[in-house]
């Protein structure tokens, strides 16, 4: 069978479908930035490296574990001991 397909263009590629696109592979890799225009839903966990930031509200249904400090603008995270 086919072992590799390379599609290379010097312009933008637009992929459109009437309802859904499914990529059924064991692993997918994006070598550049990835922008999701609407809600991102993931199943099975998430991991990453390199840091990051969130702009806006964040709701967590469950525990939050941190190996470092949790600091807000006021300096009090309500997670301290006396």
Short mmCIF file of N, CA and C in Angstrom, two decimals:
data_model
loop_
_atom_site.label_atom_id
_atom_site.label_comp_id
_atom_site.label_asym_id
_atom_site.label_seq_id
_atom_site.Cartn_x
_atom_site.Cartn_y
_atom_site.Cartn_z
N UNK A 1 0.80 -1.19 0.00
CA UNK A 1 0.00 0.00 0.00
C UNK A 1 0.84 1.25 0.00
N UNK A 2 0.19 2.35 0.08
CA UNK A 2 0.85 3.65 0.10
C UNK A 2 1.48 3.85 1.48
N UNK A 3 2.74 4.25 1.51
CA UNK A 3 3.44 4.48 2.76
C UNK A 3 3.46 5.94 3.18
N UNK A 4 3.38 6.87 2.24
CA UNK A 4 3.45 8.28 2.58
C UNK A 4 2.84 9.11 1.46
N UNK A 5 2.09 10.14 1.84
CA UNK A 5 1.54 11.10 0.88
C UNK A 5 1.98 12.49 1.35
N UNK A 6 2.56 13.26 0.48
CA UNK A 6 2.98 14.62 0.80
C UNK A 6 2.19 15.57 -0.09
N UNK A 7 1.52 16.54 0.53
CA UNK A 7 0.81 17.58 -0.20
C UNK A 7 1.49 18.89 0.19
N UNK A 8 2.12 19.53 -0.76
CA UNK A 8 2.86 20.75 -0.48
C UNK A 8 2.40 21.84 -1.44
N UNK A 9 1.98 22.97 -0.87
CA UNK A 9 1.55 24.11 -1.68
C UNK A 9 2.17 25.38 -1.09
N UNK A 10 2.29 26.38 -1.91
CA UNK A 10 2.83 27.65 -1.45
C UNK A 10 1.77 28.61 -0.99
N UNK A 11 0.54 28.12 -0.82
CA UNK A 11 -0.57 28.98 -0.41
C UNK A 11 -1.38 28.27 0.67
N UNK A 12 -2.47 28.87 1.03
CA UNK A 12 -3.35 28.33 2.08
C UNK A 12 -4.14 27.13 1.57
N UNK A 13 -4.42 26.19 2.46
CA UNK A 13 -5.30 25.06 2.15
C UNK A 13 -6.53 25.19 3.03
N UNK A 14 -7.71 25.14 2.45
CA UNK A 14 -8.97 25.21 3.17
C UNK A 14 -9.69 23.88 3.02
N UNK A 15 -10.00 23.25 4.13
CA UNK A 15 -10.71 21.97 4.12
C UNK A 15 -12.11 22.21 4.68
N UNK A 16 -13.14 21.93 3.89
CA UNK A 16 -14.53 22.14 4.30
C UNK A 16 -15.30 20.84 4.19
N UNK A 17 -16.19 20.61 5.15
CA UNK A 17 -17.07 19.44 5.10
C UNK A 17 -18.45 19.88 5.57
N UNK A 18 -19.46 19.16 5.12
CA UNK A 18 -20.82 19.50 5.48
C UNK A 18 -21.16 19.30 6.95
N UNK A 19 -20.52 18.32 7.61
CA UNK A 19 -20.86 18.09 9.01
C UNK A 19 -19.66 17.82 9.90
N UNK A 20 -18.70 17.01 9.47
CA UNK A 20 -17.62 16.62 10.37
C UNK A 20 -16.43 16.07 9.58
N UNK A 21 -15.23 16.29 10.11
CA UNK A 21 -14.01 15.68 9.59
C UNK A 21 -13.43 14.82 10.71
N UNK A 22 -13.14 13.57 10.43
CA UNK A 22 -12.55 12.67 11.41
C UNK A 22 -11.15 12.28 10.95
N UNK A 23 -10.19 12.41 11.84
CA UNK A 23 -8.82 11.96 11.58
C UNK A 23 -8.60 10.76 12.49
N UNK A 24 -8.56 9.58 11.92
CA UNK A 24 -8.48 8.34 12.69
C UNK A 24 -7.06 7.78 12.59
N UNK A 25 -6.20 8.26 13.48
CA UNK A 25 -4.80 7.84 13.51
C UNK A 25 -4.36 7.66 14.96
N UNK A 26 -3.34 6.86 15.22
CA UNK A 26 -2.86 6.69 16.59
C UNK A 26 -2.27 7.97 17.18
N UNK A 27 -1.69 8.82 16.35
CA UNK A 27 -1.07 10.04 16.85
C UNK A 27 -1.06 11.08 15.75
N UNK A 28 -1.30 12.36 16.11
CA UNK A 28 -1.26 13.46 15.14
C UNK A 28 -0.33 14.53 15.69
N UNK A 29 0.41 15.19 14.80
CA UNK A 29 1.36 16.21 15.22
C UNK A 29 1.21 17.44 14.35
N UNK A 30 1.17 18.61 15.00
CA UNK A 30 1.16 19.90 14.31
C UNK A 30 2.47 20.58 14.65
N UNK A 31 3.25 20.97 13.65
CA UNK A 31 4.57 21.52 13.91
C UNK A 31 4.56 23.04 14.09
N UNK A 32 3.43 23.68 13.88
CA UNK A 32 3.31 25.12 14.07
C UNK A 32 2.23 25.42 15.09
N UNK A 33 1.87 26.68 15.20
CA UNK A 33 0.81 27.09 16.13
C UNK A 33 -0.52 26.51 15.69
N UNK A 34 -1.39 26.26 16.65
CA UNK A 34 -2.73 25.72 16.38
C UNK A 34 -3.76 26.63 17.02
N UNK A 35 -4.67 27.15 16.22
CA UNK A 35 -5.74 28.01 16.71
C UNK A 35 -7.05 27.28 16.55
N UNK A 36 -7.84 27.21 17.61
CA UNK A 36 -9.16 26.61 17.58
C UNK A 36 -10.16 27.76 17.70
N UNK A 37 -11.01 27.93 16.70
CA UNK A 37 -11.91 29.06 16.63
C UNK A 37 -13.12 28.97 17.55
N UNK A 38 -13.46 27.78 17.98
CA UNK A 38 -14.60 27.62 18.87
C UNK A 38 -14.19 26.72 20.02
N UNK A 39 -15.13 26.11 20.69
CA UNK A 39 -14.88 25.32 21.89
C UNK A 39 -13.95 24.13 21.61
N UNK A 40 -12.97 23.93 22.48
CA UNK A 40 -12.06 22.78 22.41
C UNK A 40 -12.50 21.76 23.44
N UNK A 41 -12.85 20.58 22.98
CA UNK A 41 -13.26 19.49 23.86
C UNK A 41 -12.24 18.37 23.75
N UNK A 42 -11.78 17.87 24.88
CA UNK A 42 -10.83 16.77 24.83
C UNK A 42 -11.31 15.65 25.76
N UNK A 43 -10.95 14.44 25.41
CA UNK A 43 -11.32 13.26 26.18
C UNK A 43 -10.05 12.48 26.45
N UNK A 44 -9.88 11.98 27.63
CA UNK A 44 -8.72 11.14 27.91
C UNK A 44 -7.56 11.87 28.56
N UNK A 45 -7.75 13.10 29.02
CA UNK A 45 -6.69 13.82 29.70
C UNK A 45 -5.95 14.78 28.80
N UNK A 46 -5.03 15.52 29.43
CA UNK A 46 -4.26 16.50 28.69
C UNK A 46 -2.92 16.68 29.40
N UNK A 47 -1.87 16.86 28.64
CA UNK A 47 -0.57 17.16 29.21
C UNK A 47 0.15 18.12 28.30
N UNK A 48 1.14 18.79 28.84
CA UNK A 48 1.89 19.73 28.02
C UNK A 48 3.11 20.23 28.76
N UNK A 49 3.87 21.07 28.10
CA UNK A 49 5.07 21.65 28.68
C UNK A 49 5.28 23.03 28.08
N UNK A 50 6.09 23.83 28.73
CA UNK A 50 6.45 25.12 28.17
C UNK A 50 5.68 26.29 28.76
N UNK A 51 4.75 26.05 29.66
CA UNK A 51 4.00 27.14 30.27
C UNK A 51 2.84 27.58 29.41
N UNK A 52 2.11 28.54 29.91
CA UNK A 52 0.96 29.04 29.17
C UNK A 52 0.21 30.03 30.01
N UNK A 53 -0.86 30.55 29.47
CA UNK A 53 -1.69 31.50 30.20
C UNK A 53 -3.13 31.37 29.74
N UNK A 54 -4.03 31.85 30.58
CA UNK A 54 -5.46 31.84 30.29
C UNK A 54 -5.98 33.25 30.47
N UNK A 55 -6.71 33.74 29.50
CA UNK A 55 -7.38 35.02 29.62
C UNK A 55 -8.87 34.74 29.72
N UNK A 56 -9.49 35.20 30.80
CA UNK A 56 -10.91 34.94 31.01
C UNK A 56 -11.11 34.09 32.24
N UNK A 57 -12.32 33.64 32.43
CA UNK A 57 -12.66 32.84 33.60
C UNK A 57 -12.32 31.38 33.38
N UNK A 58 -12.00 30.69 34.45
CA UNK A 58 -11.66 29.29 34.40
C UNK A 58 -12.43 28.57 35.49
N UNK A 59 -13.21 27.57 35.13
CA UNK A 59 -13.97 26.79 36.10
C UNK A 59 -13.39 25.39 36.15
N UNK A 60 -13.22 24.87 37.36
CA UNK A 60 -12.68 23.53 37.55
C UNK A 60 -13.67 22.73 38.38
N UNK A 61 -14.09 21.60 37.86
CA UNK A 61 -14.97 20.69 38.59
C UNK A 61 -14.11 19.53 39.07
N UNK A 62 -13.52 19.67 40.23
CA UNK A 62 -12.59 18.67 40.75
C UNK A 62 -11.44 19.34 41.46
N UNK A 63 -10.41 18.58 41.76
CA UNK A 63 -9.26 19.09 42.50
C UNK A 63 -8.26 19.77 41.58
N UNK A 64 -7.49 20.68 42.15
CA UNK A 64 -6.38 21.32 41.45
C UNK A 64 -5.12 21.03 42.26
N UNK A 65 -4.12 20.46 41.62
CA UNK A 65 -2.86 20.13 42.27
C UNK A 65 -1.76 20.95 41.61
N UNK A 66 -0.91 21.58 42.43
CA UNK A 66 0.20 22.37 41.90
C UNK A 66 1.48 22.00 42.64
N UNK A 67 2.57 21.87 41.90
CA UNK A 67 3.85 21.59 42.54
C UNK A 67 4.57 22.88 42.91
N UNK A 68 4.06 24.01 42.43
CA UNK A 68 4.65 25.31 42.75
C UNK A 68 3.64 26.19 43.45
N UNK A 69 3.93 27.45 43.55
CA UNK A 69 3.06 28.41 44.23
C UNK A 69 1.82 28.73 43.41
N UNK A 70 0.74 29.03 44.11
CA UNK A 70 -0.48 29.53 43.48
C UNK A 70 -0.65 30.96 43.98
N UNK A 71 -0.52 31.93 43.06
CA UNK A 71 -0.50 33.33 43.44
C UNK A 71 -1.52 34.09 42.61
N UNK A 72 -2.30 34.95 43.26
CA UNK A 72 -3.21 35.82 42.51
C UNK A 72 -2.70 37.25 42.60
N UNK A 73 -3.41 38.20 41.99
CA UNK A 73 -2.96 39.60 41.99
C UNK A 73 -2.81 40.16 43.39
N UNK A 74 -3.64 39.70 44.33
CA UNK A 74 -3.57 40.18 45.71
C UNK A 74 -2.53 39.44 46.54
N UNK A 75 -1.95 38.38 46.02
CA UNK A 75 -0.92 37.65 46.73
C UNK A 75 -1.44 36.60 47.69
N UNK A 76 -2.76 36.41 47.79
CA UNK A 76 -3.32 35.44 48.71
C UNK A 76 -4.16 34.46 47.92
N UNK A 77 -3.74 33.21 47.93
CA UNK A 77 -4.45 32.21 47.16
C UNK A 77 -5.40 31.39 48.01
N UNK A 78 -5.46 31.68 49.31
CA UNK A 78 -6.26 30.90 50.26
C UNK A 78 -5.78 29.45 50.35
N UNK A 79 -4.57 29.18 49.94
CA UNK A 79 -3.97 27.85 50.04
C UNK A 79 -2.66 27.98 50.78
N UNK A 80 -2.73 28.46 52.02
CA UNK A 80 -1.53 28.65 52.81
C UNK A 80 -1.72 28.07 54.20
N UNK A 81 -0.62 27.83 54.88
CA UNK A 81 -0.69 27.30 56.25
C UNK A 81 -0.09 28.29 57.22
N UNK A 82 -0.46 28.13 58.52
CA UNK A 82 0.05 29.03 59.57
C UNK A 82 0.87 28.24 60.56
#
